[in-house]
mmCIF file of C-alpha atoms in Angstrom:
data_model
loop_
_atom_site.group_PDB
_atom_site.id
_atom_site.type_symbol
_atom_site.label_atom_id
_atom_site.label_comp_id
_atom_site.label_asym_id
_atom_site.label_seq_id
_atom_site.Cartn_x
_atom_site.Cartn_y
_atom_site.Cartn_z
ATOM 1 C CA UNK A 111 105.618 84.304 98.844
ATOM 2 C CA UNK A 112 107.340 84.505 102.580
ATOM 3 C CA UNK A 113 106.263 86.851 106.022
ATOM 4 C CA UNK A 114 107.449 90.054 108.850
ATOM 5 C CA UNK A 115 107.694 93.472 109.408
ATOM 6 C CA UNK A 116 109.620 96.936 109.025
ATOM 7 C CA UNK A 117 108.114 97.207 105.541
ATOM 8 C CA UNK A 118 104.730 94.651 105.359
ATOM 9 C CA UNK A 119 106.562 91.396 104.627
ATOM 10 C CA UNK A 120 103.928 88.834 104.411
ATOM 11 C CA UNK A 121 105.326 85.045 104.414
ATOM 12 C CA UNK A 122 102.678 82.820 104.208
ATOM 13 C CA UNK A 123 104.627 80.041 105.019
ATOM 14 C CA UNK A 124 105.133 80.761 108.611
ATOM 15 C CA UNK A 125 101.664 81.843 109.252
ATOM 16 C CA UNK A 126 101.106 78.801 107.911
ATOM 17 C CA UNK A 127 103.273 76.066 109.739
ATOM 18 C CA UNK A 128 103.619 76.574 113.713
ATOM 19 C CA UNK A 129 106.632 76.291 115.540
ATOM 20 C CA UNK A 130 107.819 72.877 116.597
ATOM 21 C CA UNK A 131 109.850 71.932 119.982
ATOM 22 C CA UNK A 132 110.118 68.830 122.341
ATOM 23 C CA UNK A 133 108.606 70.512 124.897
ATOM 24 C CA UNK A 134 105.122 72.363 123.811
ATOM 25 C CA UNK A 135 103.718 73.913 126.951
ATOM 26 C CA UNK A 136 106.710 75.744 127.105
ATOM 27 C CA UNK A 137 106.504 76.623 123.570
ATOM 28 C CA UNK A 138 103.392 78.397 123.298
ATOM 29 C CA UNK A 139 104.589 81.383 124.994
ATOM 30 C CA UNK A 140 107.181 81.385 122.259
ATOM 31 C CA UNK A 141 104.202 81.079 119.730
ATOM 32 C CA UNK A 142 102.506 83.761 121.264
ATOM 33 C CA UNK A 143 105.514 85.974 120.194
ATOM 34 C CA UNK A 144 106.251 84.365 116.726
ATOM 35 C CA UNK A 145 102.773 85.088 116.039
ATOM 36 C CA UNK A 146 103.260 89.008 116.137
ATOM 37 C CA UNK A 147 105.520 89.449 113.641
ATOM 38 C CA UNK A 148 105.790 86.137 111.321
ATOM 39 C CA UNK A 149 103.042 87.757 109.411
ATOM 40 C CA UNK A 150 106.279 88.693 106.914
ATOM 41 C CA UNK A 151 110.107 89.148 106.424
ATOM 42 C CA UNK A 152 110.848 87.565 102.624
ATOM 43 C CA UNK A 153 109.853 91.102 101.521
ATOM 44 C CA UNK A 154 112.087 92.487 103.617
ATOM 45 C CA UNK A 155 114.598 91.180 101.258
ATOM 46 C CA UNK A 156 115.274 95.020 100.001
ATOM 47 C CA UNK A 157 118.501 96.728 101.015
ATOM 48 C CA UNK A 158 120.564 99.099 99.032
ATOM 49 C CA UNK A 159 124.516 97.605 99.606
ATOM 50 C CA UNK A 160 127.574 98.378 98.761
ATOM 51 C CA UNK A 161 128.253 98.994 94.964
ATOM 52 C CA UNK A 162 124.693 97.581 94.657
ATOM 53 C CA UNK A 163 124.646 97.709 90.309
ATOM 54 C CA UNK A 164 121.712 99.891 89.196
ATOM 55 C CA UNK A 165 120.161 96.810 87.815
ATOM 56 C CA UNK A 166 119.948 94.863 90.927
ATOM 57 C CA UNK A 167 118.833 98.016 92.879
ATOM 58 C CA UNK A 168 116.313 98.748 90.391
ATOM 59 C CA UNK A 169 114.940 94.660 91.204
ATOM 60 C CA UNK A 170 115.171 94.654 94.907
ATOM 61 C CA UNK A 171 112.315 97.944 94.190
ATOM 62 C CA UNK A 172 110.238 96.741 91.682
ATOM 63 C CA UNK A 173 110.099 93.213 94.065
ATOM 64 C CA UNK A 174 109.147 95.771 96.727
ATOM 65 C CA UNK A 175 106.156 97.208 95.040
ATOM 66 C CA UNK A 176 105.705 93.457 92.727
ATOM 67 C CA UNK A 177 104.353 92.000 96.110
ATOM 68 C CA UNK A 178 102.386 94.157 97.487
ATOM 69 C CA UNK A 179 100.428 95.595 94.904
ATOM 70 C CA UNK A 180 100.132 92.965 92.380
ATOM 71 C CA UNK A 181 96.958 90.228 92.166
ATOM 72 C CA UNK A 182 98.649 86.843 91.863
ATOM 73 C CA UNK A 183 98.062 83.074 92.644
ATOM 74 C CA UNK A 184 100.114 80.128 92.474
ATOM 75 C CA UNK A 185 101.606 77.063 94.614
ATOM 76 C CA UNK A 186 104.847 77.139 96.396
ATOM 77 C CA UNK A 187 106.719 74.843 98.348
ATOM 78 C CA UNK A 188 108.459 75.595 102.046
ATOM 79 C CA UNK A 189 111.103 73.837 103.372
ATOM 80 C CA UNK A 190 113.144 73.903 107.059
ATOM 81 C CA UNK A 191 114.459 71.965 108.966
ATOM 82 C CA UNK A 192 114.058 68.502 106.585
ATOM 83 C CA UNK A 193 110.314 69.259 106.920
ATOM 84 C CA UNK A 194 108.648 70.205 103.245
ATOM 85 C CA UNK A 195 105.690 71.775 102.954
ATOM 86 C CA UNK A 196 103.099 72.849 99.999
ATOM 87 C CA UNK A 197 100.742 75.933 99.819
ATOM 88 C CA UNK A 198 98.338 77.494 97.501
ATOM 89 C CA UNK A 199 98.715 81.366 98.118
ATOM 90 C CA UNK A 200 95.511 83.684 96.279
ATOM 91 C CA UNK A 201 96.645 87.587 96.773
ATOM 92 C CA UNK A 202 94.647 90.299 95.513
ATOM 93 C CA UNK A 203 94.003 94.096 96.223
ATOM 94 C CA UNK A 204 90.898 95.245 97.508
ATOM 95 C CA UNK A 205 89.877 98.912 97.725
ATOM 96 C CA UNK A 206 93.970 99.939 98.031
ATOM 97 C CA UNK A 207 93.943 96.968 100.780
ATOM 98 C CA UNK A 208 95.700 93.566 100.599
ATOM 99 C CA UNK A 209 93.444 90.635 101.044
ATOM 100 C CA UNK A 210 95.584 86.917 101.029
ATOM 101 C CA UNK A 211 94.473 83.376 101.364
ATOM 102 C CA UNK A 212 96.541 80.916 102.071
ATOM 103 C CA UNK A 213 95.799 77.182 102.003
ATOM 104 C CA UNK A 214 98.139 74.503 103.432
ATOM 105 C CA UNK A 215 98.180 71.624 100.923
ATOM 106 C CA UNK A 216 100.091 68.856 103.042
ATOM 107 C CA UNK A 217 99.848 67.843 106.232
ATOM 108 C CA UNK A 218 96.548 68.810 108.284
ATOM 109 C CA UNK A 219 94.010 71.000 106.776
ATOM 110 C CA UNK A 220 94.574 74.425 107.675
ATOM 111 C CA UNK A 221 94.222 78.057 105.977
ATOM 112 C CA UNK A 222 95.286 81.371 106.662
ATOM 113 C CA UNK A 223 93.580 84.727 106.105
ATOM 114 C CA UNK A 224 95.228 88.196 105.685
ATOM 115 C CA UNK A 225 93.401 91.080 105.226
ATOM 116 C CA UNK A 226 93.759 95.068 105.966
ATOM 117 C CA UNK A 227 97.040 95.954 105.258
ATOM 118 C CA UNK A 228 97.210 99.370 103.271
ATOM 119 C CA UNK A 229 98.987 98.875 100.270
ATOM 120 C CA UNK A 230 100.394 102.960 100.381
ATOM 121 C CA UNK A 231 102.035 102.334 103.951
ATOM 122 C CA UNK A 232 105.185 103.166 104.036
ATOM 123 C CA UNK A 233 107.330 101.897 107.026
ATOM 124 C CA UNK A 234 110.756 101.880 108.121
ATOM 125 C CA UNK A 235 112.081 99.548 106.531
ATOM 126 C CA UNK A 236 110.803 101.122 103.223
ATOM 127 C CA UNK A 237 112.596 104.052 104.037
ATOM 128 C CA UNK A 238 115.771 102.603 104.795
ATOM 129 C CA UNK A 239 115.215 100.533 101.428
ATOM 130 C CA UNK A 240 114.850 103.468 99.161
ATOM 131 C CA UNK A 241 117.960 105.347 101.308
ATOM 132 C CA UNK A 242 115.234 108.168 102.481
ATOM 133 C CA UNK A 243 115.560 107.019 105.974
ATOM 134 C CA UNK A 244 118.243 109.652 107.206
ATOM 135 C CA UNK A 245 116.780 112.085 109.720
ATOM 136 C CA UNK A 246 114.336 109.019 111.090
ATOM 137 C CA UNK A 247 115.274 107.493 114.075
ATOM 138 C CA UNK A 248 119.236 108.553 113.603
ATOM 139 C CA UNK A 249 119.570 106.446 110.974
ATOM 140 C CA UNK A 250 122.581 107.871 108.744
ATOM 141 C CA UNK A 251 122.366 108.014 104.800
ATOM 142 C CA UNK A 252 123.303 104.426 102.567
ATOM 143 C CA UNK A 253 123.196 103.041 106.154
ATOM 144 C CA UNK A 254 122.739 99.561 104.986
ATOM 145 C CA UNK A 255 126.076 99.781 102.519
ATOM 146 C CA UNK A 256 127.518 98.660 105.899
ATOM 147 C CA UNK A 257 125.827 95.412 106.396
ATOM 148 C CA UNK A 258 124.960 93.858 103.201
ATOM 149 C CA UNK A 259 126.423 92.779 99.929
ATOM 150 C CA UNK A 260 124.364 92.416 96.727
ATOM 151 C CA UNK A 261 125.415 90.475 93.687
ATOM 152 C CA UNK A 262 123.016 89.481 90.410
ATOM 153 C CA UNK A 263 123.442 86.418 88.280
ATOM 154 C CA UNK A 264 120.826 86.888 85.694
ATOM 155 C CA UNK A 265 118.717 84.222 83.182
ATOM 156 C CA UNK A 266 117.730 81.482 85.245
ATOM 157 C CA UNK A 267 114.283 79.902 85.401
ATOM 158 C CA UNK A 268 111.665 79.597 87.951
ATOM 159 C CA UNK A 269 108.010 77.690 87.359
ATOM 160 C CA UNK A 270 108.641 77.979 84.273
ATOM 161 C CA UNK A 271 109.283 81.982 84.246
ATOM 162 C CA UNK A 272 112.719 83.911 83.302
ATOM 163 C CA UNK A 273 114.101 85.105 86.553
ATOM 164 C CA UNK A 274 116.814 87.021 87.906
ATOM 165 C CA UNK A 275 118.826 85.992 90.990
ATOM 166 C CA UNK A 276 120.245 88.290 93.824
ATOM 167 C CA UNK A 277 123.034 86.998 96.426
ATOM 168 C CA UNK A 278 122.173 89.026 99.313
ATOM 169 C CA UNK A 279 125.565 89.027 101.287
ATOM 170 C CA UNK A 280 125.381 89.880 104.927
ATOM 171 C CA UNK A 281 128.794 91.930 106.088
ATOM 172 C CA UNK A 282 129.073 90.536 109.927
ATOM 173 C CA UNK A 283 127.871 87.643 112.533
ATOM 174 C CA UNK A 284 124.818 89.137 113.394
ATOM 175 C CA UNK A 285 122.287 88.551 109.807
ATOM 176 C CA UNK A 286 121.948 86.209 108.152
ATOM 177 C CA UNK A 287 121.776 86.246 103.568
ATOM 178 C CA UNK A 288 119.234 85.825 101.157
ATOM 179 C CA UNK A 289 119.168 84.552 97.573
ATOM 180 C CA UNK A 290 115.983 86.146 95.642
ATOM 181 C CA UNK A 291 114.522 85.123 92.440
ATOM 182 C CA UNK A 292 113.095 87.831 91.124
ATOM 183 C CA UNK A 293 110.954 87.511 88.056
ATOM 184 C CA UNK A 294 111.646 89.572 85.006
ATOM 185 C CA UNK A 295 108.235 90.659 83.654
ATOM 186 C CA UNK A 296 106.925 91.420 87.216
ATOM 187 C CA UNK A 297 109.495 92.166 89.823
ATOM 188 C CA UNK A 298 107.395 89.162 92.150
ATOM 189 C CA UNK A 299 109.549 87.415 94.345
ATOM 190 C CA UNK A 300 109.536 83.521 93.349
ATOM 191 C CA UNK A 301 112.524 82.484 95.332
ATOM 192 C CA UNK A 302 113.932 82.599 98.578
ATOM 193 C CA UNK A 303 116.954 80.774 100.202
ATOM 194 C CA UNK A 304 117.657 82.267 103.652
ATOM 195 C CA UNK A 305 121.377 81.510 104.424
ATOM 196 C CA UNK A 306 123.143 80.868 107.605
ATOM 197 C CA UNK A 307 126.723 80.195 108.794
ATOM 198 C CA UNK A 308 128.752 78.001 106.436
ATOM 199 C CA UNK A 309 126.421 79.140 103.509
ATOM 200 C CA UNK A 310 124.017 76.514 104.942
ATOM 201 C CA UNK A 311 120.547 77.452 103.755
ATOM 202 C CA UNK A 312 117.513 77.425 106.539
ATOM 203 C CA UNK A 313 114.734 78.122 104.864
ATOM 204 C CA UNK A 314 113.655 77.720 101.166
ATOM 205 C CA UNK A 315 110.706 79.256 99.545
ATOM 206 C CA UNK A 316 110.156 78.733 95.744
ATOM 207 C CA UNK A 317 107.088 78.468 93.529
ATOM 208 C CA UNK A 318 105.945 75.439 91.408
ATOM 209 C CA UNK A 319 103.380 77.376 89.701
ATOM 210 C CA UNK A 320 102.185 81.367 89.248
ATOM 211 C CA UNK A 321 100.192 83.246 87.665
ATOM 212 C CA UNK A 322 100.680 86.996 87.850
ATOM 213 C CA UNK A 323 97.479 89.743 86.971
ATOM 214 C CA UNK A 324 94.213 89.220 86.193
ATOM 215 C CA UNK A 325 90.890 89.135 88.304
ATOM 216 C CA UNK A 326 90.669 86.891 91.367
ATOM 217 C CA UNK A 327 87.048 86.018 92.569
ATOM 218 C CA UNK A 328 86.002 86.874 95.976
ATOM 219 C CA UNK A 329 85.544 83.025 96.621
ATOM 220 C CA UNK A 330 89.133 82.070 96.506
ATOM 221 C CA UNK A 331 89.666 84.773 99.052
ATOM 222 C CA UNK A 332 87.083 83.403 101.403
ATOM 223 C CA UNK A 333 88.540 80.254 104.134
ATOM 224 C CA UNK A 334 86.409 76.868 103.306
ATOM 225 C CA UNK A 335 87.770 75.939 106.685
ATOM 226 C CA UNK A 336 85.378 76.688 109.752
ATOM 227 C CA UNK A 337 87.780 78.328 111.478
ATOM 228 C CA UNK A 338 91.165 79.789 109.434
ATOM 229 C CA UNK A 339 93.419 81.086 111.040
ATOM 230 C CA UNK A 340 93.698 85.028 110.706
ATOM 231 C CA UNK A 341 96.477 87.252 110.841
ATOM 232 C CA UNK A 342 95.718 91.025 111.833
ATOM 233 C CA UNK A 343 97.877 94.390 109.779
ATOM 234 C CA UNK A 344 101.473 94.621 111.067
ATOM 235 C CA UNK A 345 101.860 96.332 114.469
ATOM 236 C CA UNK A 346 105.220 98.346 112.898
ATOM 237 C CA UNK A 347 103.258 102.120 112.213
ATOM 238 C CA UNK A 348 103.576 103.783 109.247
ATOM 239 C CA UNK A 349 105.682 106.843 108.790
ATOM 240 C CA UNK A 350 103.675 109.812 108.952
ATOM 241 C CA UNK A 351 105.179 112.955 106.743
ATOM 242 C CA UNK A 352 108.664 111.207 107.183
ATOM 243 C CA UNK A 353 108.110 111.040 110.539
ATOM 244 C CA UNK A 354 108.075 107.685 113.067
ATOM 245 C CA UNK A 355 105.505 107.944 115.732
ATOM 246 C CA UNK A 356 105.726 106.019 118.392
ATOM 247 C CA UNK A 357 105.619 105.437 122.040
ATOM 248 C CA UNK A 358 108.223 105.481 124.631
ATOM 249 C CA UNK A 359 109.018 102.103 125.517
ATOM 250 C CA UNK A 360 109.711 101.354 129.218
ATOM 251 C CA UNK A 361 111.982 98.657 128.465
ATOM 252 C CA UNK A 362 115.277 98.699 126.291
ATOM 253 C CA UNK A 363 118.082 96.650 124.613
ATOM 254 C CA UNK A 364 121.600 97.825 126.199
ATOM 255 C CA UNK A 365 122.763 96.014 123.344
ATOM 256 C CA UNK A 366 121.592 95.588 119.622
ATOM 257 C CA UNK A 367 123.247 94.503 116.405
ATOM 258 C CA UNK A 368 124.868 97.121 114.523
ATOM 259 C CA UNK A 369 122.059 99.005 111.836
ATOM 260 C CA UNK A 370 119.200 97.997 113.595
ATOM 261 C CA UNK A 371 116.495 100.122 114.683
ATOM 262 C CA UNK A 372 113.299 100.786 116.747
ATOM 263 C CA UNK A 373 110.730 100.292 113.832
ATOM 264 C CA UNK A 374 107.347 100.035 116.179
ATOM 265 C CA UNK A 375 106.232 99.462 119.816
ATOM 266 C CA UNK A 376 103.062 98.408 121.817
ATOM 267 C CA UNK A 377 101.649 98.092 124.962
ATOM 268 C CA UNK A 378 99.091 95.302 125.500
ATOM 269 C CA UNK A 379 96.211 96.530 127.347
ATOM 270 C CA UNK A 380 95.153 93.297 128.518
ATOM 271 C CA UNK A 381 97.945 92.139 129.973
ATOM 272 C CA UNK A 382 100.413 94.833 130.149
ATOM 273 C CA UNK A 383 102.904 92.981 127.566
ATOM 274 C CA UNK A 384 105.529 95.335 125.599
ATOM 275 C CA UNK A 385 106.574 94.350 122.271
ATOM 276 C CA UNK A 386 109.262 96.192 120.347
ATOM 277 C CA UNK A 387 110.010 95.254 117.005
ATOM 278 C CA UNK A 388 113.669 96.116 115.419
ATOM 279 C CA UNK A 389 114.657 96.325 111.658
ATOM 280 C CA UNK A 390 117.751 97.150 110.016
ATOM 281 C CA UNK A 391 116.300 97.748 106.593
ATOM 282 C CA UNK A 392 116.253 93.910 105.317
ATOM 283 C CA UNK A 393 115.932 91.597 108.325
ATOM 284 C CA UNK A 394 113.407 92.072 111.572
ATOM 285 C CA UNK A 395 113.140 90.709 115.035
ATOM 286 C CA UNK A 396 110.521 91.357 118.024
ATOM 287 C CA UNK A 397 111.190 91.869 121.730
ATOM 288 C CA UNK A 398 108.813 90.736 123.748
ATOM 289 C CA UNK A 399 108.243 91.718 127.971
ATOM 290 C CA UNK A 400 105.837 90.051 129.280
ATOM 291 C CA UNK A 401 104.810 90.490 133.624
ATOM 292 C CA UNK A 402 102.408 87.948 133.674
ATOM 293 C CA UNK A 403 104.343 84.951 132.558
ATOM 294 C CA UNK A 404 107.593 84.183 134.194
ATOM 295 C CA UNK A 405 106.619 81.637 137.147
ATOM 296 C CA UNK A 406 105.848 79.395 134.592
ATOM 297 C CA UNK A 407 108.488 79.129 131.978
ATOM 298 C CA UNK A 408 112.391 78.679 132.452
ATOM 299 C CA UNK A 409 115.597 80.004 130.098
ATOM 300 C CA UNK A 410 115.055 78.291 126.988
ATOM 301 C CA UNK A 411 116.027 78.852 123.323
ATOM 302 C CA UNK A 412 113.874 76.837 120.035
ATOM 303 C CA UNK A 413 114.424 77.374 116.184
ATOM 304 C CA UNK A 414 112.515 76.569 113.257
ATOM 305 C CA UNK A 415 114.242 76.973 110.227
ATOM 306 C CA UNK A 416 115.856 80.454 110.066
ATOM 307 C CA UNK A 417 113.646 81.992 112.935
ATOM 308 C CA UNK A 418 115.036 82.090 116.495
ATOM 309 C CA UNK A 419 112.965 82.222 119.798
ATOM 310 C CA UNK A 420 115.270 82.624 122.726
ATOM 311 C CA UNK A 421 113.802 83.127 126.400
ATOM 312 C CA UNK A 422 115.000 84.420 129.786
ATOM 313 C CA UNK A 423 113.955 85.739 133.029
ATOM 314 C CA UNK A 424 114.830 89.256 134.628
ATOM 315 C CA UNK A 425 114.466 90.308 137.467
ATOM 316 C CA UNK A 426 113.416 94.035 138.383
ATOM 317 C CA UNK A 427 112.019 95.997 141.221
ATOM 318 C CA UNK A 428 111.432 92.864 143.002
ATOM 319 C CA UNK A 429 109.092 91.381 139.987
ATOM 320 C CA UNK A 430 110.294 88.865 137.623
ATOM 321 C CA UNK A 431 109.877 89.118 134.088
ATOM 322 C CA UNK A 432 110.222 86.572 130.895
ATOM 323 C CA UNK A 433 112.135 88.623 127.978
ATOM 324 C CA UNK A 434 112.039 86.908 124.886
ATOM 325 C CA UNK A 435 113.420 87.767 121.666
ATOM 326 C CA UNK A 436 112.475 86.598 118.316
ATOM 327 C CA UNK A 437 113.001 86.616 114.704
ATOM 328 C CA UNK A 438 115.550 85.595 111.559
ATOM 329 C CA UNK A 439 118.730 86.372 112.937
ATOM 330 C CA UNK A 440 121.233 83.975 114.442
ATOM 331 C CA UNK A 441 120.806 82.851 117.974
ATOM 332 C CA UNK A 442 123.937 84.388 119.323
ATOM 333 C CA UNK A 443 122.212 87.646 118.504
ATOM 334 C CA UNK A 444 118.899 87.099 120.016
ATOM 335 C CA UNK A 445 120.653 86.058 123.013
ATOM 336 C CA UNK A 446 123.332 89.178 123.311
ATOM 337 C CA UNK A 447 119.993 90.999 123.093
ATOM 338 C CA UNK A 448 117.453 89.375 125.663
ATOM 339 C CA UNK A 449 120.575 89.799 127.881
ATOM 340 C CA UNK A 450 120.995 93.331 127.745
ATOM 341 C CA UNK A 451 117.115 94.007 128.859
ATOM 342 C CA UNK A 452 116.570 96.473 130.786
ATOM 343 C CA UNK A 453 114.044 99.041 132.604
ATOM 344 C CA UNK A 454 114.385 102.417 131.076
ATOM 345 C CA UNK A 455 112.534 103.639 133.907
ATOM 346 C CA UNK A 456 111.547 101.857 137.315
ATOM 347 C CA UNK A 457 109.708 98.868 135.791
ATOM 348 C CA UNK A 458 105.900 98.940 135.048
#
């Protein structure tokens, strides 16, 4: 089951294959970003569209709750890019908590650890999923009936499991589509085709195995590796009373994709980088400013799969900046966005 973040979207597979580019020193700046939110988008794969049948509504919710709250195990394959990969996935709740293990079955040995994230959170993206979002950050009512397209083909099969299948449709340039397999009994997500331009698909997630319920021991949530990898909670806050706290960014998009919307923002205290993180319901993408990094890394754009890392420098106040943008949306997008940077006040 996939990874990002208005709503927790948790997909393992990113977390658990890195980035690839020709040139790696530059890259790792880029990793540095992916790394904040490819902790989940697949569940972001919940929008309420246009003449969206109550059926397929009523799926995109109970695949919603299905992946969060459910204990479940399995193996499922990943594939971008003409690379395949395997991975055993263990996911349980623990004291209202999700705990995940993920464990990388080709290639080198490496495992991924997710714990903390409060199962009862309820983010933006949630809201704008379940059409409660109006009020929050002026997003208008049935917002996403603009953007996306929903059509169900039911009885197919998936390991071995009667399934469901949404088109997810997007409406402009500037998303990209899903098709979900969505499993009957449980509402868990076993499928997921992210779709480009031409209806070429980027990314494919499906399981060869699952089983859904029952107890999972603490062992098959602990890492046999020395030294797993481990992902932290999602930065995106939760809503509080309906409300979306958060603080003023100094930096800002004079341009964004039509629907999305400010869904969380940080400051590192380290280092002094600013992250913003933008959802428009179903898809997510990060903007990263960063003071401390721009002698050292020039314009550049990379892909893997369906997510996009594009790169620039700005200039401001006499200090140069790197602004980079990532996430699953085409790369026309993220670079109309990194563009349009700039200072909301004189720069920090």
């Amino acid at each position: 089951m996939p990874r990002s973040t208005p709503t927790r979207v948790c997909c393992p597979m990113r977390a658990c294959l890195p980035p690839r580019t020709t040139d790696f020193n530059s890259f790792m700046f880029l990793t540095r970003c992916c790394a904040v939110i490819l902790a989940g988008v697949f569940l972001q794969a919940q929008a309420h569209a246009v003449e969206l049948a109550a059926s397929g509504e009523e799926l995109l919710k109970q695949m919603a709750v299905a992946n969060r709250h459910l204990n479940y195990t399995g193996i499922f394959t990943y594939e971008h890019g003409g690379t395949l990969k395997t991975v055993k996935v263990f996911h349980a709740i623990r004291q209202g908590r999700e705990v995940e293990r993920l464990i990388l079955l080709s290639g080198p040995k490496q495992e991924v650890i997710r714990r903390g994230d409060d199962v009862n959170c309820q983010r933006l993206g949630d809201a704008m999923l379940r059409d409660n979002a109006a009020g929050i950050a002026n997003i208008a009512k049935h917002h996403l009936d603009q953007y996306y397209s929903v059509q169900v083909k039911p009885d197919d099969r998936i390991a071995g499991r009667e399934v469901n299948i949404l088109h997810v449709v997007p409406l402009d340039e500037h998303r990209y589509g899903y098709v979900l397999g969505i499993d009957k009994d449980t509402g868990l997500l076993l499928q997921s085709m992210l779709v480009g331009s031409n209806n070429r698909v980027l990314e494919r997630f499906q399981y060869v195995d699952v089983q859904v319920g029952g107890a999972i021991a603490d062992a098959d949530l602990g890492a046999d590796t020395d030294e797993p990898q481990r992902v932290s909670p999602d930065a995106a806050p939760c809503l509080d009373h309906g409300a979306l706290q958060l603080t003023t960014p100094n930096w800002s998009p004079g341009w964004l994709p039509p629907g999305y919307s400010l869904a969380g923002h940080e400051i590192s205290t380290e280092n002094g980088r600013e992250t913003l993180i933008f959802t428009d319901g179903l898809s997510v993408f990060s903007l990263f400013v960063d003071p401390e990094m721009a002698a050292n890394f020039p314009q550049m754009q990379a892909q893997r799969g369906a997510t996009v890392a594009y790169l620039s420098r700005l200039s401001a106040n006499n200090r140069q900046y790197v602004v980079c943008v990532v996430g699953e949306i085409p790369v026309e997008t993220a670079k109309l966005v990194t563009q349009s940077v700039m200072p909301k006040t004189p720069a920090p």
